Coordinates of C-alpha atoms and ligand atoms in Angstrom, one line a residue:
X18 CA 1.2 -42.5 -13.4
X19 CA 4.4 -41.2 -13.4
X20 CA 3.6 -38.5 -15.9
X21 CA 0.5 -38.0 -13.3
X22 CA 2.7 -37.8 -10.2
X23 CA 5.2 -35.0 -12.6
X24 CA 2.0 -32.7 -13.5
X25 CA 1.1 -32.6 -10.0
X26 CA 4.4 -31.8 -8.7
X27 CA 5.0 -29.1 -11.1
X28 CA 1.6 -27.7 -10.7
X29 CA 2.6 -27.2 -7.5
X30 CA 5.5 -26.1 -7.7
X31 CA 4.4 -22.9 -9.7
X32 CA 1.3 -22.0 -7.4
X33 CA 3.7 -22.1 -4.1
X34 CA 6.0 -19.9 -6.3
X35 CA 3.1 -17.4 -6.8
X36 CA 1.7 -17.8 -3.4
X37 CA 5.6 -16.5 -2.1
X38 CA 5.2 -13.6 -4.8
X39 CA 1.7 -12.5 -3.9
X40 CA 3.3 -12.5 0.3
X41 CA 6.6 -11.0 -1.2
X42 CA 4.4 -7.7 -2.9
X43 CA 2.0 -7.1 0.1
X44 CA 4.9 -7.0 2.1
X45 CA 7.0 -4.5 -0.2
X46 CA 3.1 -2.6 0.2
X47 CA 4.0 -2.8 3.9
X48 CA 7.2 -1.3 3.4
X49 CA 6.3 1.5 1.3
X50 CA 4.3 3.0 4.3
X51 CA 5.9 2.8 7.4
X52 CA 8.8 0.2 6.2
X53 CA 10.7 1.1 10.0
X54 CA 7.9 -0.7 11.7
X55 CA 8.0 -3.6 9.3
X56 CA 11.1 -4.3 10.0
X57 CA 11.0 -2.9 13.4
X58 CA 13.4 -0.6 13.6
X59 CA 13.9 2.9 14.9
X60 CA 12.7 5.5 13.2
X61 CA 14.6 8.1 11.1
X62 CA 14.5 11.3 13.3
X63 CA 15.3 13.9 10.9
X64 CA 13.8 15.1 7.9
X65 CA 14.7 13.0 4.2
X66 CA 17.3 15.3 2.3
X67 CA 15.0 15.1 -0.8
X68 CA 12.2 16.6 1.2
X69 CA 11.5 20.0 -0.5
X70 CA 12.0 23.1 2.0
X71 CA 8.8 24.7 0.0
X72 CA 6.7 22.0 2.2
X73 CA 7.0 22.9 5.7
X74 CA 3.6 21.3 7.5
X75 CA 6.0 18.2 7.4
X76 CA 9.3 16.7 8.9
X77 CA 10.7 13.9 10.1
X78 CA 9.8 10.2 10.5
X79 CA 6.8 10.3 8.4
X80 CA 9.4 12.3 4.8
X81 CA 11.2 9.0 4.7
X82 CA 7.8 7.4 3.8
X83 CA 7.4 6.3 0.1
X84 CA 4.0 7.0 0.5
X85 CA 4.8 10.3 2.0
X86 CA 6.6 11.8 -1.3
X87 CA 5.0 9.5 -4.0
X88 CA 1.3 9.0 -2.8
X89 CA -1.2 6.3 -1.3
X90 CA -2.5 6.8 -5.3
X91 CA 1.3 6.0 -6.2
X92 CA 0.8 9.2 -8.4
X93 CA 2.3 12.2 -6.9
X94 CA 2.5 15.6 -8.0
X95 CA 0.0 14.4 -10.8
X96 CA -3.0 12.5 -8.0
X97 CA -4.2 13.4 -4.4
X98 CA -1.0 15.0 -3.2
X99 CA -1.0 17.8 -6.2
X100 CA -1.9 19.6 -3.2
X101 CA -2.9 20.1 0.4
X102 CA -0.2 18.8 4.1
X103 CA 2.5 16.5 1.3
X104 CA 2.2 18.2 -1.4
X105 CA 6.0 18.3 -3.1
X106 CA 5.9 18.4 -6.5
X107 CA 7.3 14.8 -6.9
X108 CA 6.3 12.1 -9.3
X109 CA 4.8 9.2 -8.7
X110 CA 5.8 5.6 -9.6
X111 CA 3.2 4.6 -11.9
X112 CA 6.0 4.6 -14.5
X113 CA 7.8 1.5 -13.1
X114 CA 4.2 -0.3 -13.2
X115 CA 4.7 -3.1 -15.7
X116 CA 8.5 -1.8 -15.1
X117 CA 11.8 -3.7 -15.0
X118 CA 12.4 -4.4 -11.4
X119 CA 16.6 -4.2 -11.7
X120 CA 16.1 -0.4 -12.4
X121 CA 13.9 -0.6 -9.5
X122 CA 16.3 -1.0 -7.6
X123 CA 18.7 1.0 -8.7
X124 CA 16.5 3.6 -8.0
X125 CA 16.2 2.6 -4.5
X126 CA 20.1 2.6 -3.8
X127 CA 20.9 5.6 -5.8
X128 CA 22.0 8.7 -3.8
X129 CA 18.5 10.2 -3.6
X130 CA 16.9 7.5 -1.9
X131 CA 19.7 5.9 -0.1
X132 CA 17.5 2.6 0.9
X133 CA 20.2 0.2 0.8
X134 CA 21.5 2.4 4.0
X135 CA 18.0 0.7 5.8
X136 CA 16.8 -2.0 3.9
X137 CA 18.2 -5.9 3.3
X138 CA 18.0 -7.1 0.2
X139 CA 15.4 -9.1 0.6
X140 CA 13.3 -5.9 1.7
X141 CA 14.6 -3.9 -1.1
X142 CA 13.2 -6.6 -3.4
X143 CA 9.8 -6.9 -2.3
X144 CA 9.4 -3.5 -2.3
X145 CA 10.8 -3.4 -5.9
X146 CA 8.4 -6.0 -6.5
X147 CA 5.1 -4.1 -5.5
X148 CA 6.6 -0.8 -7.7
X149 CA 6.6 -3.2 -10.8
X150 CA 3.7 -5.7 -9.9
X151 CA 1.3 -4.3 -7.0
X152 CA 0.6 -1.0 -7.9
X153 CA -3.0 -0.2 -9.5
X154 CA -4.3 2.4 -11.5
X155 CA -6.3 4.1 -8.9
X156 CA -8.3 6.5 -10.6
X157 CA -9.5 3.8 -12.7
X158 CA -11.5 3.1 -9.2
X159 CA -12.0 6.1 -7.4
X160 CA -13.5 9.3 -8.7
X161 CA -10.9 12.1 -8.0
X162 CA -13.8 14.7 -8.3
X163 CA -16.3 12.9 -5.6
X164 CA -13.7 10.5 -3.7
X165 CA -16.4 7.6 -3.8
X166 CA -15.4 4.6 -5.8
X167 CA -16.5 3.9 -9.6
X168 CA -17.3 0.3 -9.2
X169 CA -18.1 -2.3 -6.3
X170 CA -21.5 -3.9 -4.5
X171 CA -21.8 -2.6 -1.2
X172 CA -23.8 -5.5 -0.1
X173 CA -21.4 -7.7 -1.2
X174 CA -18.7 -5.9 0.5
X175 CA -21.1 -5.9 3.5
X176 CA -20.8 -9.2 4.0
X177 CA -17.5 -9.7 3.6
X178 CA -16.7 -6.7 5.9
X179 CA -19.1 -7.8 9.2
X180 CA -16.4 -11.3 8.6
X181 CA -13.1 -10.0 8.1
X182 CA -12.6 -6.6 8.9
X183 CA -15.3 -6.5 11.6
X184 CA -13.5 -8.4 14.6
X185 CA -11.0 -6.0 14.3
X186 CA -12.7 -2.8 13.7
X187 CA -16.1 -3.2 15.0
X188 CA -19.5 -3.1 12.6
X189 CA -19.2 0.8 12.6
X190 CA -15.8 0.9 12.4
X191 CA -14.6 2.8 15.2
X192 CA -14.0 0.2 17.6
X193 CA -9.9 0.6 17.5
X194 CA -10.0 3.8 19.6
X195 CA -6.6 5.6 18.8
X196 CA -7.3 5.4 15.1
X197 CA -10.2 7.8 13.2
X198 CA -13.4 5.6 12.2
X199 CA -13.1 3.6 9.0
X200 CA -15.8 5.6 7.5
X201 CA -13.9 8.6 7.6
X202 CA -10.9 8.0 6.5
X203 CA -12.3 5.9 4.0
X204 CA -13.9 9.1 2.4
X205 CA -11.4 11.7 3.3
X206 CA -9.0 9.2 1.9
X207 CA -10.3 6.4 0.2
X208 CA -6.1 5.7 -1.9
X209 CA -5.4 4.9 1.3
X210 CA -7.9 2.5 2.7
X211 CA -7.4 1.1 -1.0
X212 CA -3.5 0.5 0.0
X213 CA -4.0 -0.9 3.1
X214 CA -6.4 -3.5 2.6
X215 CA -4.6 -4.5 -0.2
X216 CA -1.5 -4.7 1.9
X217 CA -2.4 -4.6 5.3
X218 CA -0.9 -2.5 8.4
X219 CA 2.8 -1.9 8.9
X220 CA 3.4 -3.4 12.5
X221 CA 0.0 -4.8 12.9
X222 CA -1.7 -8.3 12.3
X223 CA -4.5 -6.3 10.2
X224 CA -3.6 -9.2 7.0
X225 CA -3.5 -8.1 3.5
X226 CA -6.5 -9.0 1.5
X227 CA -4.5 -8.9 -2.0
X228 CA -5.6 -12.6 -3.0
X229 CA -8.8 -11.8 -2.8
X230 CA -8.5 -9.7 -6.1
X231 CA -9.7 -6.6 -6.6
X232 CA -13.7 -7.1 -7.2
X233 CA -14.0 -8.1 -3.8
X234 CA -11.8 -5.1 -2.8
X235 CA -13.6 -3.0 -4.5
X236 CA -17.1 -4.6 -2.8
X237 CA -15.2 -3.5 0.3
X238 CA -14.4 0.0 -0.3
X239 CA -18.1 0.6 -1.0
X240 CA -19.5 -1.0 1.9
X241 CA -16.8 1.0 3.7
X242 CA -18.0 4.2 1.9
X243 CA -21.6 3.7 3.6
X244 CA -20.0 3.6 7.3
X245 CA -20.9 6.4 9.1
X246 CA -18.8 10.0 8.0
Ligands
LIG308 C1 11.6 12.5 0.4 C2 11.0 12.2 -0.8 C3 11.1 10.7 -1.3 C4 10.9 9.6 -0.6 C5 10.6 9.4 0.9 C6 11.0 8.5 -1.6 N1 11.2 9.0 -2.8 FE1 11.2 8.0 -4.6 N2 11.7 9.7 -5.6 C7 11.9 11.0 -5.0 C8 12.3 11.9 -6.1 C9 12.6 13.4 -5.8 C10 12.4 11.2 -7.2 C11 12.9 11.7 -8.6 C12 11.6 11.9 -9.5 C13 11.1 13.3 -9.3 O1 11.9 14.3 -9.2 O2 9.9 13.5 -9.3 C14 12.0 9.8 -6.9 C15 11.9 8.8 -7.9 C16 11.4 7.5 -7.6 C17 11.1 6.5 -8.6 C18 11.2 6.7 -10.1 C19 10.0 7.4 -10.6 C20 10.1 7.8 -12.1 O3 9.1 7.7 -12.8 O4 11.2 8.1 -12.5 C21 10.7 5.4 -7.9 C22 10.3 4.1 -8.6 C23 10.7 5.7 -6.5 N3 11.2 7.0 -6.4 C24 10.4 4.8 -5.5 C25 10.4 5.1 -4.2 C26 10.1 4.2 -3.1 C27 9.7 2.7 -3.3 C28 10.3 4.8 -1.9 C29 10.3 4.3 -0.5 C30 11.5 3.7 0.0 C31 10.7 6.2 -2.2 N4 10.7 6.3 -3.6 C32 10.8 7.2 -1.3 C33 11.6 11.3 -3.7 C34 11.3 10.4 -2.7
LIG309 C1 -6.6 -8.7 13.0 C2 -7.2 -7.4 13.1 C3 -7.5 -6.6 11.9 C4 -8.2 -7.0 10.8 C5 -8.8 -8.4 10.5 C6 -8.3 -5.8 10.0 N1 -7.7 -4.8 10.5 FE1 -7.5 -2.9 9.8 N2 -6.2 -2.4 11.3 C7 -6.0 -3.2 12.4 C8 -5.1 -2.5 13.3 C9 -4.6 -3.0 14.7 C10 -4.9 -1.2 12.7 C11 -4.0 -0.1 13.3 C12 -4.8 0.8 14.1 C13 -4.1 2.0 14.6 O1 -3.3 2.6 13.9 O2 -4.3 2.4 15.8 C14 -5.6 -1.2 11.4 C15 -5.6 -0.2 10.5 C16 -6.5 -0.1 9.5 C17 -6.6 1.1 8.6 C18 -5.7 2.3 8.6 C19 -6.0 3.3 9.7 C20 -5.0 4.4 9.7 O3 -5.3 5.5 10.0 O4 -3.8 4.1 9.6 C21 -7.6 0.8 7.7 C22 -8.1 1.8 6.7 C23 -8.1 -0.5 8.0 N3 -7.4 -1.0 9.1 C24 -9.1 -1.1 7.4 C25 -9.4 -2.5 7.5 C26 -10.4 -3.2 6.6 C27 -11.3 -2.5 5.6 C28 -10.3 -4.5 7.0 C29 -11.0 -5.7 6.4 C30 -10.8 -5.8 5.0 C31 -9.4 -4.6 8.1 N4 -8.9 -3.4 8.3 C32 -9.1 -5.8 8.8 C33 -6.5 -4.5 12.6 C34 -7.2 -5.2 11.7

């Protein structure tokens, strides 16, 4: 009984533990979009010192994005952003995947980056966190030559898109009228739609999906890819 009563507790114990880490990496997701909504602050108003001068269709707010410099495919100068509005000839972060989250971190403080100046460390860590745990190997998903995604049952995703994502979004997904359909963005960018339902919205209650794992995800992005263009 008493060994009982000690298997259940520890058992416990270690799925809370991963249920804080899995909440700890979609929020360092969240932060490595917009990171001044998620912790509501104001927004840098000049242009990030290690944005190259060679890219001028940008400036401001939106350079102190981690996104902005290191891609929604977290691979840089070597995915999506290789060219077009951000390209800037920086690298991505797959590196750190699988990396050591203390040089993580060390990254973020260093001079270049400066995060410390913005971030507690309790935000510095979760965002740490999603650079060594929540990233995925995007184009092991999506095809960079088509944009559609490799793998996923749109029916499937159907079904779990008309119950989640729906309320919010509407069946087409156009009902949130400041933002551009679903369906579009999903094929004009499909990294990002990736990132964000993994993670969810920066300053919004859209909720990250990441438990769900990323079959269902994946069932998602193609029913999402069938929403009107
Ligand atoms: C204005 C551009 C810019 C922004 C914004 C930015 N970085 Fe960087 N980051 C760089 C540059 C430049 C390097 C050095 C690597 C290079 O030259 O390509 C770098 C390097 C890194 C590396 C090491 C990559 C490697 O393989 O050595 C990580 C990890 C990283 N950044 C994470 C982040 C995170 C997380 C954020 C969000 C807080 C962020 N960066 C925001 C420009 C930026
Ligand atoms: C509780 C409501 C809610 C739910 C549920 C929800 N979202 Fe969202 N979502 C939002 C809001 C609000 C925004 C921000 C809209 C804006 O920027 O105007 C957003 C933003 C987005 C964006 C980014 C748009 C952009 O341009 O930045 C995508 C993509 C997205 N949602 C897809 C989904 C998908 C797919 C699902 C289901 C798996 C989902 N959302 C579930 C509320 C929700």
């Amino acid at each position: 009984m008493i060994r009982l009563i000690f298997f259940v507790v520890i058992s416990q114990m270690v799925s809370n533990c991963f249920a804080d880490e899995i909440s700890a990496i979609s929020r360092g997701g969240l932060l490595y979009d917009r990171w001044y909504m998620v912790i509501d602050t104001k927004k840098p108003d000049y242009t990030h010192p290690a944005w190259p001068n060679s890219n001028i269709s940008k400036s401001g707010s939106t350079t102190h994005r981690c996104k902005s410099c290191h891609g929604w495919d977290y691979k840089g100068r070597n995915g999506a952003y290789a060219s077009g509005k951000y390209k800037t000839g920086i690298s991505g972060i797959q590196y750190f995947s699988g990396g050591n989250k203390s040089e993580v971190l060390g990254i973020l403080t260093n001079d270049l980056h400066d995060m410390g100046n913005w971030l507690t460390a309790k935000d510095l860590d979760d965002l740490a966190l999603f650079v060594v745990k929540g990233q995925f190997d995007m184009t092991k998903f999506i095809s960079v030559e088509t944009n559609l995604v490799k793998s996923g049952d749109s029916n499937s995703g159907a079904k779990y898109y008309n119950t989640v994502c729906a309320k919010c979004h509407g069946a087409q997904g156009d009902l949130i009228k400041d933002m551009t359909p679903i369906g579009v963005i999903a094929h004009k960018n499909p990294w990002e739609v990736m990132h964000k339902i993994f993670n969810g919205q920066p300053g919004e209650k859209m909720p990250s999906m990441r438990a769900f794992g990323i079959t269902v995800v994946m069932d998602i992005m193609a029913y999402v890819q069938t929403l009107k263009k």
